[in-house]
CSV table of C-alpha atoms in Angstrom, one decimal:
chain,number,residue,atom,x,y,z
A,3,VAL,CA,119.9,201.4,99.6
A,4,TRP,CA,118.0,202.5,96.5
A,5,TYR,CA,119.6,201.7,93.3
A,6,GLY,CA,118.5,200.9,89.8
A,7,MET,CA,114.8,201.0,90.8
A,8,VAL,CA,115.3,198.3,93.5
A,9,TRP,CA,115.6,198.4,97.2
A,10,TYR,CA,118.8,196.4,98.3
A,11,CYS,CA,119.1,195.3,102.1
A,12,LEU,CA,122.5,194.1,103.4
A,13,VAL,CA,122.2,191.7,106.2
A,14,TRP,CA,125.3,190.7,108.1
A,15,TYR,CA,125.7,187.4,110.0
A,16,GLY,CA,128.3,185.8,112.2
A,17,THR,CA,129.2,182.5,110.2
A,18,VAL,CA,128.5,181.1,107.0
A,19,ARG,CA,126.8,177.8,108.5
A,20,TYR,CA,124.3,179.9,110.4
A,21,ALA,CA,123.8,182.3,107.7
A,22,ARG,CA,122.4,179.5,105.6
A,23,MET,CA,120.1,178.0,108.5
A,24,LYS,CA,118.9,181.2,110.0
A,25,LEU,CA,119.0,183.7,107.2
A,26,ALA,CA,118.9,182.5,103.6
A,27,GLY,CA,116.2,180.0,104.0
A,28,PRO,CA,113.7,182.1,106.1
A,29,LEU,CA,114.2,185.1,103.8
A,30,ASN,CA,113.4,182.9,100.7
A,31,ASP,CA,110.5,181.4,102.3
A,32,VAL,CA,108.7,184.8,102.5
A,33,GLY,CA,109.4,185.6,99.0
A,34,LEU,CA,112.6,187.4,99.2
A,35,LYS,CA,115.4,186.6,96.8
A,36,THR,CA,118.7,186.0,98.6
A,37,THR,CA,121.6,186.6,96.3
A,38,ASP,CA,124.5,187.2,98.4
A,39,VAL,CA,125.4,186.7,102.0
A,40,VAL,CA,128.2,188.7,104.0
A,41,VAL,CA,129.6,187.0,107.1
A,42,LEU,CA,132.5,187.5,109.5
A,43,VAL,CA,133.8,184.1,109.6
A,44,ASP,CA,133.8,181.1,107.3
A,45,ARG,CA,134.4,178.2,109.5
A,46,GLU,CA,135.1,176.0,106.3
A,47,GLN,CA,132.8,173.2,107.3
A,48,GLY,CA,130.8,173.2,104.1
A,49,GLY,CA,128.6,176.2,104.7
A,50,ALA,CA,129.9,178.2,101.5
A,51,THR,CA,129.3,175.0,99.5
A,52,ASN,CA,125.7,174.9,100.8
A,53,LEU,CA,125.1,178.4,100.0
A,54,LYS,CA,126.7,178.3,96.4
A,55,ASP,CA,124.5,175.0,95.6
A,56,ARG,CA,121.4,177.3,96.3
A,57,GLY,CA,122.6,180.0,93.9
A,58,VAL,CA,123.8,182.3,96.9
A,59,THR,CA,127.3,183.8,96.8
A,60,PRO,CA,129.0,183.8,100.2
A,61,HIS,CA,131.5,186.7,101.1
A,62,ALA,CA,133.5,186.0,104.2
A,63,VAL,CA,135.7,188.6,106.0
A,64,LEU,CA,137.9,185.8,107.4
A,65,LYS,CA,138.4,182.0,107.1
A,66,ILE,CA,139.4,179.8,110.0
A,67,SER,CA,142.5,178.7,108.0
A,68,GLN,CA,143.6,182.3,107.4
A,69,MET,CA,143.0,183.1,111.1
A,70,CYS,CA,145.2,180.1,112.1
A,71,LYS,CA,147.9,181.2,109.8
A,72,CYS,CA,147.9,184.7,111.3
A,73,LEU,CA,148.1,183.3,114.8
A,74,VAL,CA,151.1,181.2,114.0
A,75,LYS,CA,152.9,184.0,112.4
A,76,HIS,CA,152.5,186.0,115.7
A,77,LYS,CA,153.3,183.0,117.8
A,78,ARG,CA,149.8,182.9,119.4
A,79,LEU,CA,149.1,179.4,118.2
A,80,SER,CA,151.2,176.2,117.8
A,81,MET,CA,151.4,174.1,114.7
A,82,GLU,CA,150.1,171.2,116.8
A,83,ILE,CA,146.9,173.2,117.4
A,84,VAL,CA,146.7,174.1,113.8
A,85,GLY,CA,146.9,170.6,112.9
A,86,LYS,CA,144.2,169.4,115.2
A,87,VAL,CA,141.8,172.3,114.0
A,88,ALA,CA,142.5,171.2,110.3
A,89,THR,CA,141.7,167.5,111.1
A,90,PHE,CA,138.6,168.6,113.1
A,91,LEU,CA,137.4,170.7,110.1
A,92,LYS,CA,138.1,167.9,107.7
A,93,GLU,CA,136.2,165.3,109.8
A,94,ASN,CA,133.2,167.4,110.5
A,95,GLN,CA,132.1,168.8,107.1
A,96,VAL,CA,128.3,169.6,107.1
A,97,VAL,CA,127.2,169.5,103.5
A,98,ILE,CA,123.5,169.5,103.0
A,99,ARG,CA,122.4,168.9,99.4
A,100,PRO,CA,119.7,171.2,98.2
A,101,LYS,CA,116.1,170.1,97.6
A,102,PRO,CA,115.2,170.4,93.9
A,103,GLU,CA,113.1,173.6,94.6
A,104,GLU,CA,116.1,175.1,96.3
A,105,LYS,CA,118.5,174.7,93.6
A,106,LYS,CA,119.5,177.9,91.5
A,107,LYS,CA,121.9,178.8,88.9
A,108,LYS,CA,123.4,182.2,88.7
A,109,ASP,CA,122.7,182.2,84.9
A,110,ASP,CA,119.0,181.5,85.2
A,111,LYS,CA,117.0,184.4,84.0
A,112,PRO,CA,113.3,185.0,84.3
A,113,LYS,CA,111.4,184.0,81.1
A,114,ARG,CA,108.2,185.1,79.7
A,115,ALA,CA,105.5,182.4,79.1
A,116,LEU,CA,103.7,183.9,76.4
A,117,THR,CA,104.6,185.7,73.1
A,118,TYR,CA,102.7,189.1,72.2
A,119,GLU,CA,100.7,187.1,69.7
A,120,ALA,CA,99.5,184.6,72.2
A,121,ARG,CA,98.5,187.2,74.5
A,122,ALA,CA,96.6,189.2,72.1
A,123,GLU,CA,94.1,186.3,71.8
A,124,LYS,CA,93.5,186.3,75.6
A,125,CYS,CA,92.9,190.1,76.2
A,126,LYS,CA,89.3,191.3,77.2
A,127,ASN,CA,90.0,194.9,76.0
A,128,LYS,CA,90.1,195.6,72.3
A,129,THR,CA,92.8,198.2,72.4
A,130,ALA,CA,95.0,195.7,74.3
A,131,THR,CA,94.5,193.2,71.5
A,132,LYS,CA,95.2,195.6,68.8
A,133,LEU,CA,98.4,196.8,70.6
A,134,LEU,CA,99.9,193.4,71.0
A,135,LYS,CA,99.0,192.6,67.5
A,136,ILE,CA,100.8,195.6,66.2
A,137,MET,CA,103.9,194.9,68.4
A,138,ALA,CA,104.0,191.4,66.9
A,139,GLU,CA,103.4,192.4,63.3
A,140,LYS,CA,105.8,195.4,63.3
A,141,LYS,CA,108.4,193.5,65.6
A,142,THR,CA,108.6,196.7,67.9
A,143,ASN,CA,107.9,197.2,71.7
A,144,LEU,CA,109.0,200.8,71.3
A,145,CYS,CA,106.6,203.6,72.6
A,146,PHE,CA,107.9,207.2,71.5
A,147,SER,CA,107.2,209.8,74.2
A,148,ALA,CA,106.7,213.1,72.3
A,149,ASP,CA,107.3,215.8,74.7
A,150,ILE,CA,107.4,218.3,72.2
A,151,THR,CA,105.7,221.8,72.5
A,152,ASP,CA,105.5,222.9,68.9
A,153,LYS,CA,102.9,221.1,66.8
A,154,LYS,CA,104.9,221.4,63.5
A,155,ARG,CA,108.0,219.8,65.1
A,156,LEU,CA,105.9,217.3,66.8
A,157,LEU,CA,104.2,216.1,63.5
A,158,GLU,CA,107.6,216.0,61.7
A,159,VAL,CA,109.3,213.7,64.5
A,160,VAL,CA,106.2,211.5,64.5
A,161,GLU,CA,106.3,211.2,60.8
A,162,ALA,CA,110.0,210.2,60.9
A,163,VAL,CA,109.8,207.6,63.8
A,164,GLY,CA,106.2,206.1,62.9
A,165,PRO,CA,107.6,203.1,61.1
A,166,HIS,CA,109.6,201.9,64.2
A,167,ILE,CA,107.0,202.4,67.0
A,168,CYS,CA,104.0,200.4,68.3
A,169,MET,CA,102.7,203.4,70.2
A,170,LEU,CA,103.0,207.2,70.5
A,171,LYS,CA,102.6,208.9,73.9
A,172,THR,CA,101.6,212.5,74.0
A,173,HIS,CA,101.3,215.2,76.6
A,174,ILE,CA,98.9,217.2,74.4
A,175,ASP,CA,98.4,220.0,76.9
A,176,THR,CA,102.0,221.0,76.8
A,177,LEU,CA,101.6,222.0,73.0
A,178,GLU,CA,101.7,225.8,72.7
A,179,ASP,CA,99.7,226.0,69.7
A,180,PHE,CA,97.3,223.1,70.1
A,181,ASP,CA,94.0,222.8,68.1
A,182,MET,CA,92.0,219.8,67.1
A,183,ASP,CA,93.6,219.7,63.7
A,184,VAL,CA,96.8,218.5,65.2
A,185,ALA,CA,94.9,215.6,66.9
A,186,LYS,CA,93.4,214.6,63.6
A,187,LYS,CA,96.7,214.7,62.0
A,188,LEU,CA,98.2,212.5,64.7
A,189,ARG,CA,95.3,210.1,64.1
A,190,ALA,CA,96.1,210.1,60.4
A,191,LEU,CA,99.7,209.1,61.2
A,192,ALA,CA,98.6,206.5,63.6
A,193,ASP,CA,96.6,204.9,60.9
A,194,LYS,CA,99.3,205.3,58.3
A,195,TYR,CA,102.1,203.7,60.2
A,196,ASN,CA,99.8,201.4,62.3
A,197,PHE,CA,100.6,202.5,66.0
A,198,ILE,CA,98.4,203.3,69.0
A,199,ILE,CA,98.0,206.8,70.6
A,200,PHE,CA,98.4,207.3,74.3
A,201,GLU,CA,97.6,210.5,75.9
A,202,ASP,CA,99.6,210.7,79.1
A,203,ARG,CA,97.0,212.7,80.9
A,204,LYS,CA,97.5,211.2,84.3
A,205,TYR,CA,94.0,211.6,85.6
A,206,ALA,CA,93.7,211.9,89.5
A,207,ASP,CA,90.5,213.2,90.4
A,208,ILE,CA,87.0,211.9,91.5
A,209,GLY,CA,84.7,210.0,88.8
A,210,ASN,CA,82.5,213.0,87.8
A,211,THR,CA,85.5,215.3,87.4
A,212,VAL,CA,87.5,212.9,84.9
A,213,VAL,CA,84.2,212.3,83.0
A,214,LEU,CA,84.4,216.0,82.2
A,215,GLN,CA,88.2,216.1,81.7
A,216,TYR,CA,88.1,213.1,79.4
A,217,SER,CA,85.3,214.2,77.0
A,218,LYS,CA,84.8,218.0,77.3
A,219,GLY,CA,87.0,221.1,77.0
A,220,ILE,CA,89.5,221.9,74.1
A,221,TYR,CA,91.4,218.6,74.3
A,222,ARG,CA,88.8,215.7,74.5
A,223,PRO,CA,91.2,212.8,74.4
A,224,VAL,CA,88.3,210.3,74.2
A,225,GLU,CA,87.9,211.4,70.5
A,226,TRP,CA,91.5,210.8,69.3
A,227,ALA,CA,93.4,208.7,71.9
A,228,ASP,CA,93.4,205.1,72.0
A,229,ILE,CA,94.6,205.1,75.6
A,230,VAL,CA,94.7,207.4,78.7
A,231,ASN,CA,96.2,206.9,82.0
A,232,ALA,CA,95.2,207.5,85.6
A,233,HIS,CA,96.6,207.5,89.3
A,234,PRO,CA,94.7,204.9,91.2
A,235,LEU,CA,95.0,207.3,94.3
A,236,PRO,CA,91.2,208.5,94.1
A,237,GLY,CA,89.9,204.9,94.3
A,238,PRO,CA,87.8,202.9,91.7
A,239,GLY,CA,85.6,205.8,91.2
A,240,ILE,CA,88.3,207.1,88.6
A,241,VAL,CA,88.2,203.8,86.6
A,242,GLU,CA,84.3,203.9,86.5
A,243,GLY,CA,84.2,207.7,85.4
A,244,LEU,CA,86.8,207.2,82.6
A,245,LYS,CA,85.0,204.0,81.6
A,246,LYS,CA,81.7,205.9,81.2
A,247,ASN,CA,82.8,207.3,77.9
A,248,GLY,CA,86.1,205.4,77.2
A,249,GLY,CA,84.3,201.9,77.4
A,250,PRO,CA,81.7,202.5,74.5
A,251,ALA,CA,84.3,204.1,72.5
A,252,GLY,CA,86.5,201.1,72.7
A,253,ARG,CA,89.4,202.9,74.6
A,254,GLY,CA,91.8,201.5,77.1
A,255,LEU,CA,93.0,202.7,80.6
A,256,VAL,CA,96.5,202.3,82.0
A,257,LEU,CA,97.1,202.7,85.7
A,258,ILE,CA,100.2,204.2,87.0
A,259,ALA,CA,101.4,201.6,89.6
A,260,GLU,CA,105.0,202.6,89.8
A,261,MET,CA,107.1,205.5,88.6
A,262,SER,CA,110.7,205.9,87.2
A,263,SER,CA,111.4,209.1,89.4
A,264,LYS,CA,113.7,208.8,92.5
A,265,GLY,CA,111.7,209.1,95.9
A,266,ASN,CA,108.3,208.4,94.3
A,267,LEU,CA,105.6,207.2,96.6
A,268,ALA,CA,104.1,204.6,94.2
A,269,THR,CA,105.5,201.7,95.9
A,270,GLY,CA,104.6,198.7,98.2
A,271,ALA,CA,100.9,198.6,99.3
A,272,TYR,CA,100.1,201.3,96.8
A,273,THR,CA,101.3,199.3,93.9
A,274,GLU,CA,99.5,196.2,95.4
A,275,ALA,CA,96.3,198.0,95.5
A,276,SER,CA,96.8,199.4,92.0
A,277,ILE,CA,97.3,195.6,90.8
A,278,LYS,CA,93.9,194.7,92.6
A,279,MET,CA,92.1,197.6,91.1
A,280,ALA,CA,93.3,196.9,87.6
A,281,LEU,CA,92.4,193.2,87.8
A,282,GLU,CA,88.7,194.1,88.7
A,283,TYR,CA,88.2,195.8,85.4
A,284,PRO,CA,89.7,193.4,82.7
A,285,ASP,CA,87.6,194.9,80.0
A,286,TYR,CA,88.9,198.4,80.4
A,287,VAL,CA,92.1,198.6,82.3
A,288,MET,CA,94.7,197.0,79.9
A,289,GLY,CA,98.0,198.0,81.4
A,290,PHE,CA,100.3,199.5,84.0
A,291,ILE,CA,102.9,202.1,84.1
A,292,SER,CA,105.5,200.0,86.1
A,293,MET,CA,109.2,199.4,86.3
A,294,ARG,CA,108.6,195.6,85.9
A,295,LYS,CA,106.1,192.9,85.4
A,296,LEU,CA,103.5,193.0,88.3
A,297,THR,CA,101.0,190.4,87.2
A,298,ASP,CA,100.9,187.3,85.0
A,299,SER,CA,97.5,188.3,83.6
A,300,PRO,CA,98.0,188.2,79.8
A,301,GLY,CA,95.6,191.3,79.3
A,302,ILE,CA,97.8,193.6,81.3
A,303,ILE,CA,100.5,195.3,79.3
A,304,HIS,CA,103.4,196.6,81.4
A,305,MET,CA,104.8,199.9,80.1
A,306,THR,CA,108.2,201.1,81.5
A,307,PRO,CA,109.3,204.7,81.2
A,308,GLY,CA,112.8,206.1,81.7
A,309,VAL,CA,114.6,204.0,79.3
A,310,LYS,CA,117.8,204.8,77.4
A,311,LEU,CA,120.4,202.7,75.6
A,312,VAL,CA,122.8,203.5,78.6
A,313,LYS,CA,121.8,203.7,82.2
A,314,GLY,CA,122.0,206.9,84.0
A,315,GLY,CA,120.0,210.0,85.2
A,316,ASP,CA,119.0,213.5,84.3
A,317,GLY,CA,119.8,215.5,87.4
A,318,MET,CA,116.1,216.0,88.1
A,319,GLY,CA,115.3,212.7,89.7
A,320,GLN,CA,114.6,210.7,86.5
A,321,GLN,CA,116.4,207.3,86.6
A,322,TYR,CA,117.1,205.5,83.2
A,323,ASN,CA,117.2,201.9,82.8
A,324,THR,CA,118.2,200.0,79.6
A,325,PRO,CA,116.0,198.0,77.2
A,326,GLU,CA,117.9,194.8,78.1
A,327,LEU,CA,117.2,195.4,81.9
A,328,VAL,CA,113.6,196.3,81.5
A,329,LEU,CA,112.6,193.7,79.0
A,330,ALA,CA,114.8,190.7,79.4
A,331,GLU,CA,115.2,190.9,83.2
A,332,LYS,CA,112.2,192.7,84.6
A,333,LEU,CA,109.9,191.2,81.9
A,334,SER,CA,108.1,194.5,81.1
A,335,ASP,CA,106.3,194.5,77.7
A,336,LEU,CA,107.0,197.9,76.3
A,337,ILE,CA,109.7,200.6,76.6
A,338,ILE,CA,108.9,204.3,76.7
A,339,VAL,CA,111.6,206.5,75.3
A,340,GLY,CA,111.3,210.3,74.8
A,341,ARG,CA,114.4,212.5,75.0
A,342,GLY,CA,116.8,209.7,73.9
A,343,ILE,CA,114.9,209.9,70.5
A,344,TYR,CA,113.7,213.4,69.9
A,345,GLN,CA,116.9,215.2,71.3
A,346,ALA,CA,118.9,213.0,68.9
A,347,LYS,CA,120.5,214.5,65.6
A,348,ASP,CA,118.6,212.0,63.7
A,349,PRO,CA,115.5,210.8,65.5
A,350,LYS,CA,114.4,208.3,62.9
A,351,ALA,CA,117.8,206.5,63.0
A,352,GLU,CA,117.8,206.8,66.9
A,353,ALA,CA,114.2,205.1,67.0
A,354,ALA,CA,115.4,202.3,64.9
A,355,MET,CA,118.2,201.5,67.3
A,356,TYR,CA,115.9,201.5,70.2
A,357,ARG,CA,113.4,199.3,68.2
A,358,GLU,CA,116.3,196.9,67.5
A,359,ALA,CA,117.5,196.8,71.1
A,360,GLY,CA,114.0,196.4,72.5
A,361,TRP,CA,113.0,193.6,70.1
A,362,ALA,CA,116.3,191.6,70.8
A,363,ALA,CA,115.7,191.9,74.6
A,364,TYR,CA,112.1,190.6,74.2
A,365,GLU,CA,113.2,187.7,72.1
A,366,LYS,CA,115.8,187.0,74.7
A,367,SER,CA,113.2,186.6,77.3
A,368,LEU,CA,111.0,184.1,75.6
A,369,THR,CA,111.0,180.5,76.9
A,370,SER,CA,111.3,179.2,73.3
């Protein structure tokens, strides 16, 4: 079942005791997280206790004691036999104390090891360092996705939300009245309010083509955008092509390792290949578009789209998660919010709310 950007698998087993021995343990051994076990019969010999001690919640359709009561009620079992069953169960408890590494607590939450400030000192890409420092100084992990098609409206909204964001994400090719003047004005606002500009271009071609797309034509993002992004699909040539002009200009590249839309194909082996590709270019690839933390590399900034204050969807495949889920539980670094802000009656006030929620979730995720 696909729910909340995670695949869930339900495994049914016969009894609690064997679920622990033959199911929960082996699944954990291969890196899967076992949270709940559904069984047909709890024989009440300690299996449920063993699971709970390891942070796994058992769910039994029936218990031996319930079965006995039902059989007695319908005169299929005598009280004498029920007494013998009860004695047997009491004298044959199998409680296996968990090893230290097996112990889990339901309230255990994943924690991030380093603050934004600490990570800024470990980055090999200058833009990544700058972004993490801005996030720490302004106390914001909010990126505003400005999917606005009119440059006057675009500049007005960015002016309003600028104090609350660490990054502005544009789709510059959707502007109906684009000229390089708007790019210059966005650059001036970025300097005024101290935020990064991220052009969400989603390059997906061979190296030679993206060289031209990045630095030629009417948009020329290399001249004004601190960051662009790309699909890893074409292979490392796309990174090499963008780096040709972006590297000397001190820019950064974000790879799209995962997406927030339902049914997308950026999963599994594709995501793993994206991680490997990114780690081969630590001086240029500075982050991922992803739904969660994918690597412990301090120089990789995880940016998660599809965020609203309340979970839900838009009827077109987009799935929204909350700042709390994205930052405190999935340990992403930065939330990307678009319609939740620019469709609000007061974008400035709404941005302030997202900023507060995002920062609170970040602080909650820290180890100290």
